Short mmCIF file of C-alpha atoms in Angstrom, two decimals:
data_model
loop_
_atom_site.label_atom_id
_atom_site.label_comp_id
_atom_site.label_asym_id
_atom_site.label_seq_id
_atom_site.Cartn_x
_atom_site.Cartn_y
_atom_site.Cartn_z
CA MET C 1 103.97 -64.84 -35.00
CA LYS C 2 104.93 -63.40 -31.60
CA ARG C 3 102.33 -60.65 -32.00
CA LEU C 4 99.65 -63.20 -32.93
CA LEU C 5 100.39 -65.27 -29.83
CA PHE C 6 100.24 -62.13 -27.67
CA VAL C 7 96.91 -61.08 -29.16
CA MET C 8 95.46 -64.55 -28.61
CA LEU C 9 96.63 -64.62 -25.03
CA CYS C 10 95.12 -61.21 -24.29
CA ALA C 11 91.86 -62.19 -25.98
CA LEU C 12 91.50 -65.36 -23.91
CA LEU C 13 92.89 -64.41 -20.52
CA GLY C 14 92.29 -60.67 -20.51
CA THR C 15 94.86 -57.97 -19.92
CA ALA C 16 94.04 -55.70 -17.01
CA ALA C 17 90.94 -57.53 -15.86
CA VAL C 18 88.58 -60.38 -16.62
CA ALA C 19 86.21 -57.79 -18.12
CA ASN C 20 88.61 -57.42 -21.06
CA ALA C 21 88.59 -61.12 -21.93
CA HIS C 22 86.72 -62.63 -24.86
CA SER C 23 83.87 -64.99 -24.04
CA VAL C 24 82.45 -67.94 -25.93
CA TRP C 25 78.73 -68.64 -25.77
CA ILE C 26 75.93 -70.43 -27.60
CA ASN C 27 73.15 -68.50 -29.33
CA ASN C 28 69.98 -70.55 -29.12
CA PHE C 29 66.70 -69.15 -30.41
CA HIS C 30 63.54 -71.27 -30.55
CA CYS C 31 60.82 -70.64 -33.15
CA ASP C 32 57.28 -72.06 -33.14
CA ALA C 33 55.97 -70.24 -36.21
CA HIS C 34 55.74 -73.58 -38.00
CA LYS C 35 54.92 -76.52 -35.75
CA PRO C 36 56.49 -78.52 -34.25
CA GLY C 37 59.13 -75.78 -34.19
CA HIS C 38 62.88 -75.51 -34.49
CA ALA C 39 65.93 -73.97 -32.85
CA MET C 40 68.59 -71.86 -34.53
CA VAL C 41 71.95 -72.32 -32.82
CA SER C 42 75.35 -70.76 -33.41
CA VAL C 43 78.62 -70.05 -31.62
CA GLY C 44 79.20 -66.58 -30.19
CA TRP C 45 82.68 -65.17 -29.59
CA GLY C 46 83.84 -61.82 -28.25
CA HIS C 47 82.15 -59.34 -25.93
CA ALA C 48 78.65 -58.55 -27.23
CA MET C 49 75.70 -60.86 -27.88
CA PRO C 50 74.50 -62.20 -30.19
CA MET C 51 77.38 -61.55 -32.60
CA ASP C 52 80.59 -59.66 -31.92
CA ASP C 53 83.51 -61.43 -33.60
CA ILE C 54 84.05 -64.61 -35.59
CA PRO C 55 85.51 -67.71 -33.86
CA ASN C 56 88.27 -67.92 -36.49
CA SER C 57 89.15 -64.23 -36.30
CA PRO C 58 92.74 -63.22 -37.11
CA ASN C 59 92.56 -61.01 -34.00
CA GLY C 60 92.18 -63.98 -31.66
CA LYS C 61 90.36 -67.24 -32.31
CA ILE C 62 88.72 -69.99 -30.31
CA ILE C 63 88.97 -73.62 -31.43
CA LEU C 64 86.21 -75.94 -30.26
CA ASP C 65 87.12 -79.46 -29.27
CA ARG C 66 83.46 -80.37 -29.54
CA PHE C 67 80.02 -78.83 -30.11
CA GLU C 68 77.18 -81.19 -29.35
CA LEU C 69 73.49 -81.66 -28.66
CA ILE C 70 72.76 -83.91 -25.68
CA ASP C 71 69.25 -85.38 -25.62
CA PRO C 72 67.12 -86.08 -22.50
CA ALA C 73 68.46 -89.65 -22.36
CA GLY C 74 72.03 -88.34 -22.17
CA LYS C 75 73.03 -89.36 -25.70
CA SER C 76 75.42 -86.96 -27.40
CA HIS C 77 75.00 -85.89 -31.02
CA ALA C 78 77.90 -84.06 -32.69
CA LEU C 79 77.19 -80.69 -34.28
CA LYS C 80 79.23 -78.85 -36.88
CA THR C 81 82.07 -76.81 -35.34
CA PRO C 82 83.42 -73.50 -36.70
CA SER C 83 86.38 -73.58 -39.05
CA VAL C 84 89.79 -73.66 -37.37
CA GLU C 85 91.52 -71.92 -40.25
CA PRO C 86 92.16 -68.22 -39.56
CA SER C 87 89.86 -66.07 -41.68
CA LYS C 88 91.51 -64.12 -44.48
CA ALA C 89 90.15 -60.91 -45.94
CA SER C 90 87.95 -61.56 -48.97
CA LEU C 91 87.80 -57.85 -49.73
CA THR C 92 90.26 -55.08 -48.86
CA THR C 93 89.68 -51.37 -49.43
CA ALA C 94 91.20 -48.14 -48.11
CA ASP C 95 88.31 -47.92 -45.62
CA PHE C 96 87.64 -51.48 -44.48
CA ASP C 97 88.45 -55.17 -44.80
CA VAL C 98 85.86 -57.93 -45.12
CA PHE C 99 86.52 -61.23 -43.34
CA PRO C 100 84.20 -64.21 -43.99
CA GLY C 101 83.15 -65.90 -40.79
CA ASP C 102 81.96 -69.30 -39.64
CA LEU C 103 79.64 -69.21 -36.61
CA ALA C 104 78.56 -72.86 -37.03
CA VAL C 105 74.95 -71.74 -37.61
CA GLN C 106 72.63 -74.74 -37.59
CA LYS C 107 68.90 -75.38 -37.60
CA VAL C 108 67.60 -78.10 -35.27
CA ALA C 109 64.19 -79.04 -36.66
CA LEU C 110 61.87 -80.86 -34.27
CA LYS C 111 59.48 -83.64 -35.28
CA LYS C 112 56.02 -84.67 -34.11
CA GLU C 113 57.56 -87.70 -32.44
CA THR C 114 60.44 -85.77 -30.81
CA LYS C 115 61.10 -87.09 -27.32
CA ARG C 116 59.89 -84.69 -24.63
CA GLY C 117 62.38 -83.30 -22.14
CA VAL C 118 65.33 -80.95 -21.81
CA TYR C 119 68.02 -80.89 -24.50
CA LEU C 120 71.44 -79.38 -23.94
CA PHE C 121 73.63 -77.57 -26.45
CA SER C 122 77.21 -77.87 -25.19
CA ALA C 123 80.49 -76.45 -26.47
CA VAL C 124 83.98 -77.16 -25.12
CA SER C 125 87.09 -75.43 -26.40
CA LYS C 126 90.30 -77.24 -27.16
CA PRO C 127 92.64 -77.00 -24.14
CA THR C 128 95.32 -74.43 -24.90
CA PHE C 129 98.66 -74.12 -23.10
CA TYR C 130 100.63 -70.88 -22.93
CA THR C 131 104.19 -70.87 -21.62
CA GLN C 132 106.08 -67.59 -21.37
CA TYR C 133 109.72 -67.97 -20.40
CA LEU C 134 113.33 -66.86 -20.71
CA ASP C 135 115.43 -69.19 -22.81
CA LYS C 136 119.00 -70.13 -22.02
CA LYS C 137 120.23 -67.08 -23.97
CA GLY C 138 118.08 -64.72 -21.88
CA ARG C 139 115.52 -64.09 -24.61
CA GLN C 140 111.83 -63.84 -23.70
CA ARG C 141 109.70 -66.46 -25.46
CA LEU C 142 106.01 -67.40 -25.66
CA LYS C 143 104.93 -70.80 -26.97
CA LEU C 144 101.59 -72.60 -27.27
CA LYS C 145 102.95 -75.68 -25.55
CA PRO C 146 102.88 -77.22 -22.07
CA ARG C 147 105.90 -76.33 -19.97
CA ASN C 148 107.28 -79.89 -20.02
CA GLU C 149 107.43 -79.94 -23.84
CA ILE C 150 109.81 -76.96 -24.08
CA LYS C 151 113.51 -77.82 -23.91
CA ASP C 152 115.33 -74.47 -23.77
CA ILE C 153 113.74 -72.96 -20.63
CA ASP C 154 115.97 -71.09 -18.20
CA LYS C 155 113.18 -69.38 -16.22
CA VAL C 156 109.41 -69.75 -16.45
CA LEU C 157 107.51 -66.45 -16.39
CA MET C 158 104.04 -67.92 -16.87
CA ALA C 159 102.66 -71.39 -17.62
CA VAL C 160 98.89 -71.66 -17.92
CA LYS C 161 96.21 -73.88 -19.38
CA PHE C 162 93.06 -72.22 -20.74
CA GLN C 163 89.75 -73.86 -21.56
CA ALA C 164 86.24 -72.52 -22.11
CA PHE C 165 82.84 -74.16 -21.73
CA ALA C 166 79.41 -73.02 -22.97
CA LYS C 167 75.86 -74.30 -22.49
CA SER C 168 72.29 -73.52 -23.54
CA TYR C 169 69.09 -75.53 -23.09
CA MET C 170 66.14 -76.36 -25.32
CA THR C 171 62.96 -77.63 -23.68
CA VAL C 172 60.46 -79.79 -25.54
CA GLY C 173 57.36 -80.12 -23.38
CA GLU C 174 58.04 -79.72 -19.66
CA TRP C 175 61.23 -78.49 -18.01
CA ALA C 176 63.13 -80.93 -15.79
CA GLN C 177 66.07 -80.14 -13.53
CA PRO C 178 69.21 -80.85 -15.59
CA LYS C 179 72.22 -82.68 -14.23
CA PRO C 180 75.84 -81.55 -14.58
CA VAL C 181 77.58 -82.83 -17.70
CA GLY C 182 81.12 -82.78 -16.31
CA HIS C 183 82.58 -79.56 -17.70
CA GLY C 184 85.72 -78.37 -15.91
CA LEU C 185 83.85 -75.19 -14.98
CA GLU C 186 80.09 -75.51 -15.23
CA ILE C 187 76.99 -73.41 -14.61
CA VAL C 188 73.95 -75.53 -13.74
CA PRO C 189 70.56 -73.77 -13.69
CA LEU C 190 68.37 -74.23 -10.64
CA THR C 191 65.52 -72.27 -12.28
CA ASP C 192 63.22 -73.29 -15.14
CA LEU C 193 64.96 -71.52 -18.03
CA SER C 194 62.16 -72.36 -20.47
CA ASN C 195 59.80 -69.83 -18.89
CA VAL C 196 61.88 -66.97 -17.46
CA ARG C 197 60.10 -63.62 -17.43
CA VAL C 198 61.13 -60.08 -16.59
CA GLY C 199 61.46 -59.73 -12.83
CA ASP C 200 62.10 -63.42 -12.19
CA LEU C 201 64.95 -64.55 -9.96
CA VAL C 202 67.35 -66.90 -11.76
CA GLN C 203 69.43 -69.18 -9.54
CA VAL C 204 72.41 -71.26 -10.61
CA GLU C 205 75.02 -73.60 -9.18
CA VAL C 206 78.65 -73.22 -10.25
CA LEU C 207 80.89 -76.29 -10.21
CA PHE C 208 84.66 -76.56 -10.64
CA TYR C 209 85.48 -80.14 -11.65
CA GLY C 210 82.22 -81.27 -10.08
CA LYS C 211 82.62 -79.48 -6.75
CA PRO C 212 80.76 -76.30 -5.70
CA LEU C 213 82.78 -73.14 -6.21
CA SER C 214 82.71 -70.52 -3.47
CA ALA C 215 84.13 -67.03 -3.01
CA THR C 216 87.13 -67.00 -0.66
CA ALA C 217 89.87 -64.53 0.26
CA LYS C 218 92.11 -66.32 -2.24
CA SER C 219 89.62 -66.33 -5.10
CA ILE C 220 86.67 -63.94 -5.04
CA ASP C 221 84.50 -65.84 -7.49
CA TYR C 222 81.32 -64.38 -8.93
CA ILE C 223 78.98 -64.71 -11.88
CA THR C 224 78.11 -61.92 -14.28
CA ALA C 225 74.75 -61.57 -16.03
CA SER C 226 74.36 -59.42 -19.13
CA SER C 227 71.99 -58.88 -22.01
CA PRO C 228 71.97 -56.80 -25.20
CA GLY C 229 69.07 -54.90 -23.59
CA PHE C 230 70.75 -54.35 -20.22
CA GLY C 231 74.25 -53.01 -19.69
CA GLN C 232 75.97 -54.50 -22.71
CA SER C 233 76.18 -51.30 -24.75
CA GLU C 234 77.51 -49.42 -21.71
CA GLY C 235 80.02 -52.14 -20.89
CA TYR C 236 78.67 -53.31 -17.54
CA SER C 237 76.81 -56.29 -16.15
CA MET C 238 75.20 -57.49 -12.94
CA CYS C 239 77.35 -59.51 -10.56
CA SER C 240 76.60 -62.02 -7.83
CA TYR C 241 79.14 -63.62 -5.52
CA ILE C 242 79.22 -67.41 -5.55
CA MET C 243 78.64 -68.77 -2.05
CA ASN C 244 78.72 -72.53 -1.48
CA GLY C 245 78.31 -72.99 -5.20
CA LYS C 246 75.15 -70.85 -5.50
CA ALA C 247 74.55 -67.46 -7.12
CA GLN C 248 71.50 -65.58 -8.37
CA PHE C 249 70.27 -62.46 -10.15
CA ARG C 250 66.96 -60.89 -11.19
CA VAL C 251 66.14 -60.57 -14.89
CA LYS C 252 65.73 -56.93 -15.95
CA ASN C 253 64.45 -57.25 -19.51
CA ALA C 254 63.23 -59.65 -22.17
CA GLY C 255 65.64 -61.12 -24.70
CA GLU C 256 68.87 -63.09 -24.68
CA TRP C 257 70.86 -63.31 -21.43
CA MET C 258 74.29 -64.73 -20.69
CA ILE C 259 75.52 -65.86 -17.30
CA ALA C 260 79.31 -66.11 -17.22
CA VAL C 261 82.01 -67.06 -14.76
CA ASN C 262 85.81 -67.15 -14.85
CA HIS C 263 88.00 -69.04 -12.41
CA LYS C 264 91.74 -69.28 -11.91
CA ASP C 265 93.36 -72.00 -9.81
CA ASP C 266 96.88 -73.13 -8.99
CA VAL C 267 98.31 -76.46 -10.07
CA THR C 268 100.07 -78.33 -7.27
CA LYS C 269 101.75 -81.71 -7.07
CA ASP C 270 99.18 -83.20 -4.71
CA GLY C 271 96.14 -81.02 -5.46
CA PRO C 272 92.98 -81.70 -7.50
CA LEU C 273 94.79 -80.57 -10.68
CA LYS C 274 97.83 -82.79 -10.09
CA ASP C 275 97.54 -84.32 -13.58
CA LEU C 276 98.71 -80.95 -14.92
CA TYR C 277 101.72 -80.72 -12.63
CA GLY C 278 104.80 -79.95 -14.71
CA LYS C 279 102.66 -78.85 -17.65
CA ALA C 280 101.15 -75.68 -16.20
CA GLU C 281 101.35 -73.63 -13.02
CA GLN C 282 97.78 -72.32 -13.24
CA VAL C 283 94.52 -73.05 -15.01
CA TYR C 284 92.15 -70.41 -16.35
CA HIS C 285 88.62 -71.64 -17.04
CA ALA C 286 85.64 -69.74 -18.43
CA ALA C 287 82.03 -70.87 -18.59
CA SER C 288 78.81 -69.42 -19.96
CA LEU C 289 75.11 -70.25 -19.90
CA THR C 290 72.65 -68.52 -22.23
CA PHE C 291 68.85 -68.37 -22.26
CA VAL C 292 66.05 -66.16 -23.57
CA ALA C 293 63.72 -64.31 -21.19
CA LYS C 294 60.13 -63.57 -22.22
#
């Protein structure tokens, strides 16, 4: 159990650097072969698009609090979420193990009368608390509970709250500038993502609880941009510092792209995260935005 908690913590928060952390994203591919078209959506988890690991992996899982499709009028429609039960090997040999996975693959079939506008696929992970501490007998412990729910603490070594957010858009007809949906950490596109081509400049706004994020001496915040056709196989991505909430990059190739950001902030008694005071000392948030370039 202790090893499982350690693996989950490393998978979510990273070990030596943010680059080592797992990401959650939404795969969203639109097809017009048969009019009026459809979108195939699924949940991505790990390091490499479109599929790297399974959300219910025994090596570190992500549990979604909600996965939804938000229509142009702002109405939310619940989508199927991946299984929360850890996957167990369905086949074991001397050379490999086979684990069945649940990526919440779904087909969103459009209709002739489908309302025109921009649709949003949104995923939010279940908030997870990690408290590492020394108990009253001097033993090091790690529990998936807020600090205030643990009774035998002598010294807190780490108390964090983690949550991840993912977005992807589907445009029916003409693109319209989308509004923020209120994610704790959110990437809002300022570019028409329905018609991005190689060489185009993609601009985004990054919000932390609704306020523009900006690189400072305390927190050097930046976005990363990666694609299976650019940098992913070599383990690198493009970066852009976030200044006054804005960041940008130029698309290098056609195909699926993911913009990602991670942010860590302290919890204080009178600060913007005061509701978490006593439960956690820091929050770690991750956000992603995926689109397909032509």
